[in-house]
Amino acid sequence: MLTGLMQDRPLLISSLIEHAANCHPHAEIVSRTSEGPIHRCTYADIQRRAKQVARALTVLGVQPGDRIATLAWNGYRHMELYYGVSGMGAVLHTINPRLFPEQIEYIANHAEDQYLFFDLGFVPLLEKLAGSMPTVRGFVVMTDREHLPECSLPGLLCYEDLIGAQGSEGGDGGDGEDGEHYEWPQFAETTASSLCYTSGTTGNPKGVLYSHRSSVLHSWAACSVDGLALGSSETALLVVPMFHVNAWGMPYAGAMSGARLVMPGPALDGKSVYELMRDEKVTLALGVPTVWLMLLQYVDTVGLTPRDELCLRRVVIGGASAPRAMSERFATSFGAFVVHAWGMTEMSPLGTVCNLLPKHQGDTLEKRLAVQEKQGRAVYGVDMKIVDDDGARLAQDGRSAGHLLVRGPWITSGYYRDESGGTIDGDGFFDTGDVATIDADGYMQITDRSKDVIKSGGEWISSIALENAAIGHPAVAEAAVIGVAHAKWQERPLLIVVRKRGQELTRESMLQFLQGRVANWWLPDDVAFVDQLPHTATGKLQKMKLREMFEDYRLPTA
Ligand code: ADP
């Protein structure tokens, strides 16, 4: 083979913030802070302060490869840590604060975190857990001296003091190098950059360890036009948390593209999100369906007219299926296009994005919504196939449903310090645990998690399709479908519904609504009403919990 004569520059995360500081220095990062007020800074500020973070960590004795944890909402200091920690060669471990305390303790110990940076609101949680995190040498509260909390955490450090000491005036007085003149170290692009644990609905959470290379390549895919098309003309609201798969890679893609970023901090309720969209003239917003549900409920309750008040053009929905009714609402009330996307922690997370093709132009809203129900086409870099139980490839005909397998440079090759063995098959494919169809245009549609599929008389019923149909009823706030044992059919669907506040809905009218919207043999055998549904730490329906709740339930048809 003849080697090409191109420069072998490593793809490092530090190069993203350097680019932003050079080419988009004035683009803003707007944050709602834990202290309260809105904070504004620029990519140039983030770069300067990220270097101070890197320098401060060096002074603290942090070595390349050490894990540095965060327990924090979306905000500029968190973004500084994204660049400062990974940029100096350490590994940023973003912990999901919504996990159970025992899970947080487990992952901090499994990752052997050295320092833990946290937002003000997590003081009580950490006071309980600090004693059982023996590897953590110090806790850094992400605030200034003025807001320093009274607390009993051992070795408590104040973020602004810590990095302020590395400003041009500060320096550490040692080798004459201060934060502002810090040069990012150069190292192999395959070096680990960040660590994120999956919520682990069964067993312990598993660590996905990203590399600089995977993060930079993923950013390119996110910025590409048929990806999420992030660019310098967008103001992107990151409702997806920075502890959930690196906020879908947006802090990196933001710097690559120069997009203006808006960070909502801890306030994810409908009112706060709406006001931020309005006041900051947000054009693109990203989040899971549950937060959009809260936003839509707020809009309904107050009787707002988002189309007149907002500049929202696109809403990226992923993490769980975007129901057709939700895409329709965004189209009609907001004038915004829902970009349905699919991925997972193990995939950095971007796998597929549902953008329309030229042939869809001029289609009616009805027809477009049918396309938008699908999770979309693979972005370049993600190689995808569906297979049957024996591993044989299935046709891409939009009907054959099978196990969805993926491979690519930002897809995991194995979990961090995992004793359970391999996750990759002989051809390098990772089994996503999802069941899907792929149509002739390459649009993939998730029909279920493989463990949630309802097996009725040897055929599969898609719980997701039923849920999305049910959600279309104006009185339904949320819906879940689980399989319940049935003597004749093995399993039959049970629909579990949360009614909208103050709305009437009977079993009969619900079933009547579904008739004609799904295949007849898919119709649920019964409907149960509950006040709320259980969710995971990342906002997904907790089907396992639901199956437990309805363990003794007997279908009227059984
Ligand atoms: P967790 O941290 O809860 O494990 P992940 O974000 O890694 O969360 O979960 C990935 C899973 O979420 C996917 O395998 C899939 O089942 C589901 N998922 C993600 N996006 C979508 C989508 N657009 N539609 C349906 N399911 C989705």
Coordinates of C-alpha atoms in Angstrom, one line a residue, residues 11-14 86-90 187-193 210-217:
L11 CA -8.5 14.8 16.1
L12 CA -8.5 16.3 19.6
I13 CA -11.3 17.9 21.5
S14 CA -9.1 20.8 22.4
S86 CA -10.5 16.3 28.2
G87 CA -8.2 18.9 26.7
M88 CA -5.5 18.2 29.3
G89 CA -5.8 14.4 28.7
A90 CA -8.0 13.5 31.7
F187 CA -1.5 13.1 22.1
A188 CA -3.0 10.2 20.2
E189 CA -6.6 10.8 19.1
T190 CA -7.6 7.4 20.4
T191 CA -7.0 8.7 23.9
A192 CA -10.1 8.4 26.2
S193 CA -11.9 11.7 26.6
Y210 CA -15.5 7.9 24.4
S211 CA -12.3 9.0 22.7
H212 CA -11.2 12.3 21.2
R213 CA -11.4 10.8 17.7
S214 CA -14.9 9.5 18.2
S215 CA -16.1 12.8 19.7
V216 CA -14.7 14.9 16.9
L217 CA -16.0 12.6 14.1

